[in-house]
mmCIF file of C-alpha atoms in Angstrom:
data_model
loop_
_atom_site.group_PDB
_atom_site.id
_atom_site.type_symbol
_atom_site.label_atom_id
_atom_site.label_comp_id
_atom_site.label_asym_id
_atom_site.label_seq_id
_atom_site.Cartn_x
_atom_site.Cartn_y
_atom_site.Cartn_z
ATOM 1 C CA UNK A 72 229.281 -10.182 122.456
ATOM 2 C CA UNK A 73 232.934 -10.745 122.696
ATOM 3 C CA UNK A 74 236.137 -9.859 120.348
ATOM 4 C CA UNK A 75 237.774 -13.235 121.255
ATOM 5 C CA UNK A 76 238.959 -15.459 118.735
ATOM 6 C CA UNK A 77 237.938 -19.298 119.913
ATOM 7 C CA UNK A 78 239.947 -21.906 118.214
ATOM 8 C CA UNK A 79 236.515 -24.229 118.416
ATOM 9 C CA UNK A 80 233.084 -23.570 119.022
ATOM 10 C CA UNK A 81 230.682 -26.427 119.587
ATOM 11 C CA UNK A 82 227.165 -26.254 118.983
ATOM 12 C CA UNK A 83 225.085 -28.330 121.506
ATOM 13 C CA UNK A 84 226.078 -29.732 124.649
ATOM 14 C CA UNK A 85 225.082 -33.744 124.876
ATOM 15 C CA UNK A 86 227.858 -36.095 124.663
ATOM 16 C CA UNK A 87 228.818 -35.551 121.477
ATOM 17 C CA UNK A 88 229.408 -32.249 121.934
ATOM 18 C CA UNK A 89 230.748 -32.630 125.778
ATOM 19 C CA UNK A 90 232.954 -35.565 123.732
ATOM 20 C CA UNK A 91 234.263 -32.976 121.333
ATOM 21 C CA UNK A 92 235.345 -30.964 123.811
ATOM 22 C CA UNK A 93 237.132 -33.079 126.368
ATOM 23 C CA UNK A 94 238.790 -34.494 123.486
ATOM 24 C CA UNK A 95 240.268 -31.501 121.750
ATOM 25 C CA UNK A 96 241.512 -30.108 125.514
ATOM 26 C CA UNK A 97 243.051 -33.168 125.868
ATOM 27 C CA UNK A 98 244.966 -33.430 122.570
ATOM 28 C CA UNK A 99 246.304 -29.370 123.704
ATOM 29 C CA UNK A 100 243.756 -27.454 121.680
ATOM 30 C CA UNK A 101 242.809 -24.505 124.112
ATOM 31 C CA UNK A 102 240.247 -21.711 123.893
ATOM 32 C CA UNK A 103 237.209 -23.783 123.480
ATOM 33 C CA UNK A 104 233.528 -22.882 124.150
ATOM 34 C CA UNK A 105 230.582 -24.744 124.148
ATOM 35 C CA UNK A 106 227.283 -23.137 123.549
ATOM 36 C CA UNK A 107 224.050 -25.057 124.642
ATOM 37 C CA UNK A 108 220.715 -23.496 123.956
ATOM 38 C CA UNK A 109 219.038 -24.660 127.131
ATOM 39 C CA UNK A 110 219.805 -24.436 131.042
ATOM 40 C CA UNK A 111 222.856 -27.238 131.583
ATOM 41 C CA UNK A 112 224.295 -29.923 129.189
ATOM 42 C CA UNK A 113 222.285 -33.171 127.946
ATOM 43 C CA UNK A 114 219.192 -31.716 127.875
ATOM 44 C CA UNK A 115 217.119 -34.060 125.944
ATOM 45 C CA UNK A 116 218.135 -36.822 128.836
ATOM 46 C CA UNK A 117 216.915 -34.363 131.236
ATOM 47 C CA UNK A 118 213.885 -33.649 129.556
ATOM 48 C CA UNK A 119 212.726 -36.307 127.615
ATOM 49 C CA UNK A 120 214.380 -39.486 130.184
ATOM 50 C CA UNK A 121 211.615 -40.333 133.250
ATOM 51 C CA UNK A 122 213.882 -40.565 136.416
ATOM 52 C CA UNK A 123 215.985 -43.933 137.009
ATOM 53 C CA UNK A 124 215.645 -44.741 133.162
ATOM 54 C CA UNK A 125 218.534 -46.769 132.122
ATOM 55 C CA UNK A 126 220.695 -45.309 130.074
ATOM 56 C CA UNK A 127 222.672 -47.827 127.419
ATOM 57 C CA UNK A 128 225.798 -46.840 126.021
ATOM 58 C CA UNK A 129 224.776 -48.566 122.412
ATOM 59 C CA UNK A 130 221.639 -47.648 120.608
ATOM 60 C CA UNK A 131 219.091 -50.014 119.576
ATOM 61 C CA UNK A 132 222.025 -52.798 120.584
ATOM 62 C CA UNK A 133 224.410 -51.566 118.022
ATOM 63 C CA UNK A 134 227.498 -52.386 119.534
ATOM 64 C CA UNK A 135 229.834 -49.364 119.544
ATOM 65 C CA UNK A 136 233.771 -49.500 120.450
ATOM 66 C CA UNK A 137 234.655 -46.778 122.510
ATOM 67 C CA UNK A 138 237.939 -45.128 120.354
ATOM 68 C CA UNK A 139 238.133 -42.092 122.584
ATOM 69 C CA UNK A 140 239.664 -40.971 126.269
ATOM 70 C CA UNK A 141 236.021 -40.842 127.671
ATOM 71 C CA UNK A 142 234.731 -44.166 128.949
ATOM 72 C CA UNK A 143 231.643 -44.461 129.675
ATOM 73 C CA UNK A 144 229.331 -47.414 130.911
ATOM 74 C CA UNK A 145 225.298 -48.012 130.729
ATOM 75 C CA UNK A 146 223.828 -46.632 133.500
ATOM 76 C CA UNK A 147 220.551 -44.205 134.676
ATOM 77 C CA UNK A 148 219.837 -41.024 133.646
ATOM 78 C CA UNK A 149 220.862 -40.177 137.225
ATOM 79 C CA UNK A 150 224.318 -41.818 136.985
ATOM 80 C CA UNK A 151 224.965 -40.248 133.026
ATOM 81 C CA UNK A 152 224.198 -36.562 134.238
ATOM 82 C CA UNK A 153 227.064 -37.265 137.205
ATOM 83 C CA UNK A 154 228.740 -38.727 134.646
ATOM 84 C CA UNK A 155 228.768 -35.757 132.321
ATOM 85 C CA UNK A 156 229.286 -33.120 135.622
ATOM 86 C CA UNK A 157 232.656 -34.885 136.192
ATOM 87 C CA UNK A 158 233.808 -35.044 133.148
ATOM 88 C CA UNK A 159 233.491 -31.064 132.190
ATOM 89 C CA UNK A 160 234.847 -29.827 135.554
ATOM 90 C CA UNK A 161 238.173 -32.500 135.162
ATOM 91 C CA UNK A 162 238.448 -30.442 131.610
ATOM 92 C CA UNK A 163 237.819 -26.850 131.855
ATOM 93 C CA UNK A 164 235.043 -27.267 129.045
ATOM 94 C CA UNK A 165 233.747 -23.495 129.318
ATOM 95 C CA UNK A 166 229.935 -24.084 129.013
ATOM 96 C CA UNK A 167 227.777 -20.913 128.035
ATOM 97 C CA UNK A 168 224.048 -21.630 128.773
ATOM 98 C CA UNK A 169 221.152 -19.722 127.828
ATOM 99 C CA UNK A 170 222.749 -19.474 124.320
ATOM 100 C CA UNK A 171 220.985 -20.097 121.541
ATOM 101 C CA UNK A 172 223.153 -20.495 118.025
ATOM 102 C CA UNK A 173 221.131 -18.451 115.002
ATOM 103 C CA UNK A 174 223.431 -18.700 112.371
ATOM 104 C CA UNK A 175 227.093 -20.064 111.550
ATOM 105 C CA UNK A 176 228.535 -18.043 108.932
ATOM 106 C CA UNK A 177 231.980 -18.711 107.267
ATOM 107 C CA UNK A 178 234.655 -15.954 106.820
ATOM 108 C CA UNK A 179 237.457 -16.202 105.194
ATOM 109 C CA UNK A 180 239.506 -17.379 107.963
ATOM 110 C CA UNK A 181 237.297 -18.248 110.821
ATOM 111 C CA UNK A 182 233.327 -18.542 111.623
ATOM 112 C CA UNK A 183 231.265 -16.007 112.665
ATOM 113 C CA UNK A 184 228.039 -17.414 115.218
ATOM 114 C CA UNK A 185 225.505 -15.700 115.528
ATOM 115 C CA UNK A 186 223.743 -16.004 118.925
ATOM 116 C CA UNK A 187 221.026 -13.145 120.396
ATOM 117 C CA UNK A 188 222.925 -9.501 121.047
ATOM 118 C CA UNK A 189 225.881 -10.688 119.210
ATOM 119 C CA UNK A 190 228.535 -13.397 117.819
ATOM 120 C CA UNK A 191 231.053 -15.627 119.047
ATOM 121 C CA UNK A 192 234.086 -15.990 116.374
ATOM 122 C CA UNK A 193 235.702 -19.415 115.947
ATOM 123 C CA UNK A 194 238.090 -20.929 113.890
ATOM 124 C CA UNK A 195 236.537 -24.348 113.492
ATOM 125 C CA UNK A 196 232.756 -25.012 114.711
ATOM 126 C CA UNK A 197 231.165 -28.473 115.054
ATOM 127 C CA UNK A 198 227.385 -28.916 115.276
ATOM 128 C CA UNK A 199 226.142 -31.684 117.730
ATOM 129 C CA UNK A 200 222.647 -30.208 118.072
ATOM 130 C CA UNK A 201 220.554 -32.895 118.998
ATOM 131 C CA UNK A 202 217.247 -34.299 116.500
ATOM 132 C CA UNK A 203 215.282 -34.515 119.885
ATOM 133 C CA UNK A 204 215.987 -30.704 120.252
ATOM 134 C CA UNK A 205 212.867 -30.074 118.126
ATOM 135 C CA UNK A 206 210.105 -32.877 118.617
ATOM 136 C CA UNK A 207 207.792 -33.378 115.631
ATOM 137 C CA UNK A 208 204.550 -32.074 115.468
ATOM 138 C CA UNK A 209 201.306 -33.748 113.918
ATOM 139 C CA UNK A 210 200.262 -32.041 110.528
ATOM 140 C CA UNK A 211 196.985 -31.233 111.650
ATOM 141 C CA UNK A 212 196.367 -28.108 113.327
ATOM 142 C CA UNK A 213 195.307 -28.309 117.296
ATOM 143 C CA UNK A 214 192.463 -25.927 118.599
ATOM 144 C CA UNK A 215 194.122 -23.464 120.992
ATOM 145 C CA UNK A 216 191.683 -23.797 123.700
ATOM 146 C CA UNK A 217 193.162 -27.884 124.411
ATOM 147 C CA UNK A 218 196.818 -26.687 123.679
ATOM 148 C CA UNK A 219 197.018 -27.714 127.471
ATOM 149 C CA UNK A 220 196.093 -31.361 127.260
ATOM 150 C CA UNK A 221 198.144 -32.072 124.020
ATOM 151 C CA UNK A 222 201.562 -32.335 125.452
ATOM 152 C CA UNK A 223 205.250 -33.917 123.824
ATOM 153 C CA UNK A 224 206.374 -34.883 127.605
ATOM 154 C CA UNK A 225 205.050 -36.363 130.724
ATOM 155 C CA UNK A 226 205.638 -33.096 132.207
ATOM 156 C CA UNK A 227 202.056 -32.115 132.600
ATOM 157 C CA UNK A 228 200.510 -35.365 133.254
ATOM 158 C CA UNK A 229 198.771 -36.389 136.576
ATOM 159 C CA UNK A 230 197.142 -39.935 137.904
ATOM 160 C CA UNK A 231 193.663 -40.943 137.082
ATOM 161 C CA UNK A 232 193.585 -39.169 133.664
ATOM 162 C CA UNK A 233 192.512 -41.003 130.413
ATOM 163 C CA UNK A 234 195.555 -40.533 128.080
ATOM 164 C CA UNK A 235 196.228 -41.404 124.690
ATOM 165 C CA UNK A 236 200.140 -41.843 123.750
ATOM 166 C CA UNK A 237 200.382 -41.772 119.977
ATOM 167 C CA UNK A 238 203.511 -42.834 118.496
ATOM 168 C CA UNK A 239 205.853 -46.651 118.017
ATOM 169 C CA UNK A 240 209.072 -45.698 119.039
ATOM 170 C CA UNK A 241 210.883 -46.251 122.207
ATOM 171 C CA UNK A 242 209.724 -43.072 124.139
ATOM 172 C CA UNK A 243 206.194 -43.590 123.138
ATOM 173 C CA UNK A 244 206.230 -47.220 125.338
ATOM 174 C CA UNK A 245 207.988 -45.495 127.833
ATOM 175 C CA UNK A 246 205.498 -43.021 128.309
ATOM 176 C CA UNK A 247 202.919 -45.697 127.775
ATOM 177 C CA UNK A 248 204.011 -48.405 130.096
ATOM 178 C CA UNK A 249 205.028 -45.347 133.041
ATOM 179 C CA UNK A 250 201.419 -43.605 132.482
ATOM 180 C CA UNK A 251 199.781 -46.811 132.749
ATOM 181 C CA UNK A 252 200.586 -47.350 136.420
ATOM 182 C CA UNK A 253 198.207 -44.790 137.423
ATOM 183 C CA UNK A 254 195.878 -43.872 134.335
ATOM 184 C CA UNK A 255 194.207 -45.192 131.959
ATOM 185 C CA UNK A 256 196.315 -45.621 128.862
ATOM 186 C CA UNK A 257 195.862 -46.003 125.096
ATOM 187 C CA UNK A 258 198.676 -46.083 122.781
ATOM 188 C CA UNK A 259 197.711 -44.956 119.065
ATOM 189 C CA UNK A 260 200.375 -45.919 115.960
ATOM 190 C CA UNK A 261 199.950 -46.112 112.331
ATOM 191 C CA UNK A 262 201.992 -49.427 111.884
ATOM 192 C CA UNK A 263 200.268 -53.003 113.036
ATOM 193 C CA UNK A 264 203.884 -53.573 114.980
ATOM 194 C CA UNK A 265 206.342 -51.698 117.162
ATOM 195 C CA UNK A 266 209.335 -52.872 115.353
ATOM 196 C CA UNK A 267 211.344 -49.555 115.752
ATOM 197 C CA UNK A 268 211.607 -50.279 119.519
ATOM 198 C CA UNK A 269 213.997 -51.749 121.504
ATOM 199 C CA UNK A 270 213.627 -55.248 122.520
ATOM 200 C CA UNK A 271 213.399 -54.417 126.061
ATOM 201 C CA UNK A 272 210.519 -51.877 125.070
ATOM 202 C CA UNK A 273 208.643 -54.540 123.022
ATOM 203 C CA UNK A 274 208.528 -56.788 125.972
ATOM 204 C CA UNK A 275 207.117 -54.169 127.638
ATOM 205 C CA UNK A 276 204.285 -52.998 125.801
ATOM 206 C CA UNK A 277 203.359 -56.959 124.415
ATOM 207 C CA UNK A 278 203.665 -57.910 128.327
ATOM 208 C CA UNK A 279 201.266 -54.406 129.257
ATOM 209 C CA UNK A 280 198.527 -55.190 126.067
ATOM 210 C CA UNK A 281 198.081 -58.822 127.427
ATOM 211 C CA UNK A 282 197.714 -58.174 130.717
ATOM 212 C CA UNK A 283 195.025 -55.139 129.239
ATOM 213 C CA UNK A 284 196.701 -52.837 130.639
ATOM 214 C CA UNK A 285 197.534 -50.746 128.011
ATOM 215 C CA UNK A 286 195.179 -50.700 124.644
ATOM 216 C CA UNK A 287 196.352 -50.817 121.574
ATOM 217 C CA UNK A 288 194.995 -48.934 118.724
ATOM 218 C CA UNK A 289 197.673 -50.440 116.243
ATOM 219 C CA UNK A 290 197.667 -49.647 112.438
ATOM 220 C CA UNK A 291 195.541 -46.654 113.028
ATOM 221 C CA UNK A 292 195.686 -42.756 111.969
ATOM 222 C CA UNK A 293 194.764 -39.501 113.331
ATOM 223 C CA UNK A 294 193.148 -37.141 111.344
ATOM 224 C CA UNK A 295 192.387 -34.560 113.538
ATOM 225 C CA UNK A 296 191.907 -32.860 117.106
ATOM 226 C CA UNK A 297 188.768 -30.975 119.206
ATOM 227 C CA UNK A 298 187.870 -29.435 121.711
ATOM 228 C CA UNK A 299 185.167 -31.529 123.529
ATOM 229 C CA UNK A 300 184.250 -29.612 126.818
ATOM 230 C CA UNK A 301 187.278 -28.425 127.941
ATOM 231 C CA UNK A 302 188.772 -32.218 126.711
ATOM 232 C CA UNK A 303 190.222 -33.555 123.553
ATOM 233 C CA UNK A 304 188.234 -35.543 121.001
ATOM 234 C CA UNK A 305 190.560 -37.489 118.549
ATOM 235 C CA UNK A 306 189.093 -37.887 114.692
ATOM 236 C CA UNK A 307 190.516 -41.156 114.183
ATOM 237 C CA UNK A 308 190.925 -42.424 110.242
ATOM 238 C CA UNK A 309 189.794 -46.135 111.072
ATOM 239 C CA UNK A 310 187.845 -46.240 113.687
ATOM 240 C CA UNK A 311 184.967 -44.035 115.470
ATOM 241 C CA UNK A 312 186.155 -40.577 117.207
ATOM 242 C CA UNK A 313 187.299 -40.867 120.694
ATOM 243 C CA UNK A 314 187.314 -38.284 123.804
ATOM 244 C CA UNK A 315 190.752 -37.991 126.438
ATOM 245 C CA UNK A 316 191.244 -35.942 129.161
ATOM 246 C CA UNK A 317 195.310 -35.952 127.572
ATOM 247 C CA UNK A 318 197.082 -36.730 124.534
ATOM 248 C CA UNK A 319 200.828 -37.016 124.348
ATOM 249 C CA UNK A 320 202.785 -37.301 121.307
ATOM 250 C CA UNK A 321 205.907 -39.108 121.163
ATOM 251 C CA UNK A 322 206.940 -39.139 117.075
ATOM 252 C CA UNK A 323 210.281 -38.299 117.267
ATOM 253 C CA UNK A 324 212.288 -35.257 116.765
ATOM 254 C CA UNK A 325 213.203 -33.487 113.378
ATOM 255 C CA UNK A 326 216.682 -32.491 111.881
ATOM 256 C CA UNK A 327 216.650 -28.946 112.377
ATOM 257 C CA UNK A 328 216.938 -28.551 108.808
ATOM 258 C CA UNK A 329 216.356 -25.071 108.240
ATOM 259 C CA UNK A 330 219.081 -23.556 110.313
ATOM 260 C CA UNK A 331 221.487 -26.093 108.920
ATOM 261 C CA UNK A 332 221.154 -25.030 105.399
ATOM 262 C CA UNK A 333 221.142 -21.491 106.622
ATOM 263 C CA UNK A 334 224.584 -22.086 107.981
ATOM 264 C CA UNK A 335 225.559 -23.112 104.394
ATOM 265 C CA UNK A 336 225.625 -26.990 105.085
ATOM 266 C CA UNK A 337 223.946 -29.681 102.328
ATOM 267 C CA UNK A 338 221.137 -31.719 103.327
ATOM 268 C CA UNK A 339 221.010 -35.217 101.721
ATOM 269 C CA UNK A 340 218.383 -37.629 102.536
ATOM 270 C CA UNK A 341 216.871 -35.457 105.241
ATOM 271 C CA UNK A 342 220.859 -35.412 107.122
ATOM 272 C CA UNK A 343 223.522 -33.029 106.550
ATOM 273 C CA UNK A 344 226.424 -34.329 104.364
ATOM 274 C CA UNK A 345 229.934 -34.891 105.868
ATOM 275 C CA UNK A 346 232.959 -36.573 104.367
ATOM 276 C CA UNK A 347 234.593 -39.348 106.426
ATOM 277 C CA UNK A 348 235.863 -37.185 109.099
ATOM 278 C CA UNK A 349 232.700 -35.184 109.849
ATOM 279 C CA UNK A 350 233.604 -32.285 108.299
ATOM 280 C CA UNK A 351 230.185 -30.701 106.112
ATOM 281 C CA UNK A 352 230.580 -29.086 102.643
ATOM 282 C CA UNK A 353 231.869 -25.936 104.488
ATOM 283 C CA UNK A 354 235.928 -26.374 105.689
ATOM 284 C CA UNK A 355 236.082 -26.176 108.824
ATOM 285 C CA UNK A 356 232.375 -26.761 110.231
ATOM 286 C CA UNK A 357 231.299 -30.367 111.171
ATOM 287 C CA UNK A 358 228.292 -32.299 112.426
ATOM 288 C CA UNK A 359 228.346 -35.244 114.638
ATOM 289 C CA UNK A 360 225.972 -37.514 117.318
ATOM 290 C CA UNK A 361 222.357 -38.413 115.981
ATOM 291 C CA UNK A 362 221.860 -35.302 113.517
ATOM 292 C CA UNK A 363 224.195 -37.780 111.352
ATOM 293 C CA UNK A 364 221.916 -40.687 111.829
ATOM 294 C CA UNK A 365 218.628 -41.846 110.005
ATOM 295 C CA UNK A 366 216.761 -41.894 113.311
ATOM 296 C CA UNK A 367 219.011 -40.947 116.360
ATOM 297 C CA UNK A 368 222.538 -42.245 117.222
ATOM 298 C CA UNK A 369 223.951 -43.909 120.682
ATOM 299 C CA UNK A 370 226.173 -42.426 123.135
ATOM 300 C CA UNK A 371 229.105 -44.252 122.407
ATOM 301 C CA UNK A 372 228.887 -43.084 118.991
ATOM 302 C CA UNK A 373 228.331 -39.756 119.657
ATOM 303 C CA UNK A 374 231.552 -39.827 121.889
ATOM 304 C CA UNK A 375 233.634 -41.469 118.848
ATOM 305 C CA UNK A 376 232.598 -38.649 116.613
ATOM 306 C CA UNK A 377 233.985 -36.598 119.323
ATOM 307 C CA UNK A 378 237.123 -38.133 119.465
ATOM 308 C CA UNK A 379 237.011 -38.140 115.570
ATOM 309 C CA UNK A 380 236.582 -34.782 114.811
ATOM 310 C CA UNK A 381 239.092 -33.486 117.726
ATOM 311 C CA UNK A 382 242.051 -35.399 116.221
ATOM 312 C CA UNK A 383 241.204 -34.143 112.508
ATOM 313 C CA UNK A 384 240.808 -30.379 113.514
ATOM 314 C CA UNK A 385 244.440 -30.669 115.519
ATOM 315 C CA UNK A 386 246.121 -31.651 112.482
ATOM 316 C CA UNK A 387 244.429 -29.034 110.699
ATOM 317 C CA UNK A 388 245.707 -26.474 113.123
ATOM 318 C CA UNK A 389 248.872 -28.339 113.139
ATOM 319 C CA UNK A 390 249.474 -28.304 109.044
ATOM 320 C CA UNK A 391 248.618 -24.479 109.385
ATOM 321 C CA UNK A 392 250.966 -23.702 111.795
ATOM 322 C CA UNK A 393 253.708 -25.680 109.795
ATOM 323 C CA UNK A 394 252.569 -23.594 106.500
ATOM 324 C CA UNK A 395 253.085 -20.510 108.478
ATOM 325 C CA UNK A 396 256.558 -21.601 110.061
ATOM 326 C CA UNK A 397 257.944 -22.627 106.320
ATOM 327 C CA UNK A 398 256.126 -18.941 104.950
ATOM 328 C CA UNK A 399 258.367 -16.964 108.450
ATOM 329 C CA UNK A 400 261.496 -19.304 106.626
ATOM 330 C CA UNK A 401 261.140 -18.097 103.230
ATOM 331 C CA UNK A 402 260.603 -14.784 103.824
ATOM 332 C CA UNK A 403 263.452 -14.495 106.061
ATOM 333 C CA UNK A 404 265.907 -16.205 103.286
ATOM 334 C CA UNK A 405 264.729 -14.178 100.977
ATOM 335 C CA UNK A 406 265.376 -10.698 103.185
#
């Protein structure tokens, strides 16, 4: 694609990798690209976030100190995306779109990244590829002919349908609680609580259930999906088969596992391994935002690991270019 040599490529533009960015250009670290997969930057808010949803700064309430030059405050998915516009025009972040990363592999001085048609060459690379990038899938298979009516977003969904959400999480009540307003709504998960969510989200759904307008098929399984005239008949594990016009699934999203291992990195626990500064197995190629985290990280985190990695890769570049000035000195002694 191009003979350039990049001094950082990022992987993955949400604002870990936007972070990452911003905060190498502003420590003087030039010739940076950021490659994003999809059609702008923070996909997964624009994808998987209904409109107006609030967006929180900490995750889950973890309470994150902003170490960084990028401040940024809770807000909607509205005011983030501005957010995120201002901050990559004010720092000549070249974004590439449309690219999607197949490969990282390491040279002997620099990374070669395979995208489709070609490579981009780098000599440091950090991965911020979201886990939401990839949503899980259930086990079973689902008949082709209702592929339609088994979705992973609200993107399909219309009023007056009979839906089944399946999943605990935070998106799952979101979808739940939004659907509800105009359809009639089931929510389906295999623990008897929704302790994963938010407290904001458990009000929610406990406040929806008691005023019945959301069921609750709590501590239940799903065996299985069919077509039923054109609809979808769930083979549930504890109770009697049901028919819905829809069923989304909102389970999560996967570390992309297989392309991280093919890029040389070391999965541990189902994350990839990094030392303290972020840095994986292979010099010179981190990971940071929620692929580092159990089950998805905050923003403000994501922004520190930004701000993290930035400073360590200047002083790498900075202890290079030292070890080549003292190399120029002793060979012209020695001439």
């Amino acid at each position: 694609m191009e003979n350039t040599m990049h001094n950082l490529i990022i992987v993955g533009a949400g604002p870990a990798g936007i972070a990452t960015a911003v905060e190498s250009y502003i420590l003087g670290i030039r010739d940076i690209v950021v490659l994003e997969k999809d059609t702008n930057h923070n996909a997964t808010i624009r994808k998987y976030y209904k409109d107006r949803k609030r967006v929180d700064k900490d995750w889950k309430g973890q309470k994150v100190e902003l170490d960084g030059n990028i401040y940024f405050v809770d807000g909607t998915k509205e005011s983030t995306l501005d957010f995120f516009d201002e901050v990559i025009a004010h720092h000549s972040v070249e974004l590439k779109t449309h690219t999607e990363v197949q490969k990282i592999v390491k040279k002997e001085d620099h990374f070669e990244v395979m995208i489709p048609g070609g490579s981009v060459q780098g000599r440091f690379v950090v991965v911020t590829i979201g886990r939401m990038g990839k949503p899980n899938k259930p086990d079973y298979k689902i008949p082709p002919s209702i592929r339609k009516k088994v979705n992973f977003t609200l993107d399909e969904c219309s009023e007056g349908e009979k839906i089944l959400v399946v999943g605990g999480g935070d998106s799952a009540i979101e979808y739940a609680v939004d659907l509800a307003e105009k359809n009639d709504v089931t929510i389906c998960y295999r623990r008897e609580t929704f302790r994963r969510a938010n407290p904001t989200n458990q009000q929610a759904i406990a406040n929806a259930i008691m005023h019945d307008e959301i069921r609750p098929y709590l501590g239940v399984n799903i065996s299985g999906l069919e077509d039923d005239n054109g609809r979808v008949r769930v083979l549930f594990d504890e109770r009697e088969p049901e028919t819905f016009d829809r069923v989304i699934y909102a389970i999560g999203g996967t570390t992309p596992s297989a392309f991280l291992q093919s890029s040389g990195i070391k999965i541990e626990d189902g994350k990839p391994w990094h030392d303290e500064n972020y840095m994986t197995n292979v010099p010179g190629l981190y990971v940071a935002g929620d692929i580092t985290q159990e089950s998805g990280g905050s923003i403000a985190l994501g922004l520190n690991h930004g701000y993290h990695i930035a400073k360590h890769i200047l002083n790498q570049i900075q202890e290079t270019e030292r070890s080549s000035a003292h190399l120029l000195e002793d060979e012209h002694e020695e001439s």
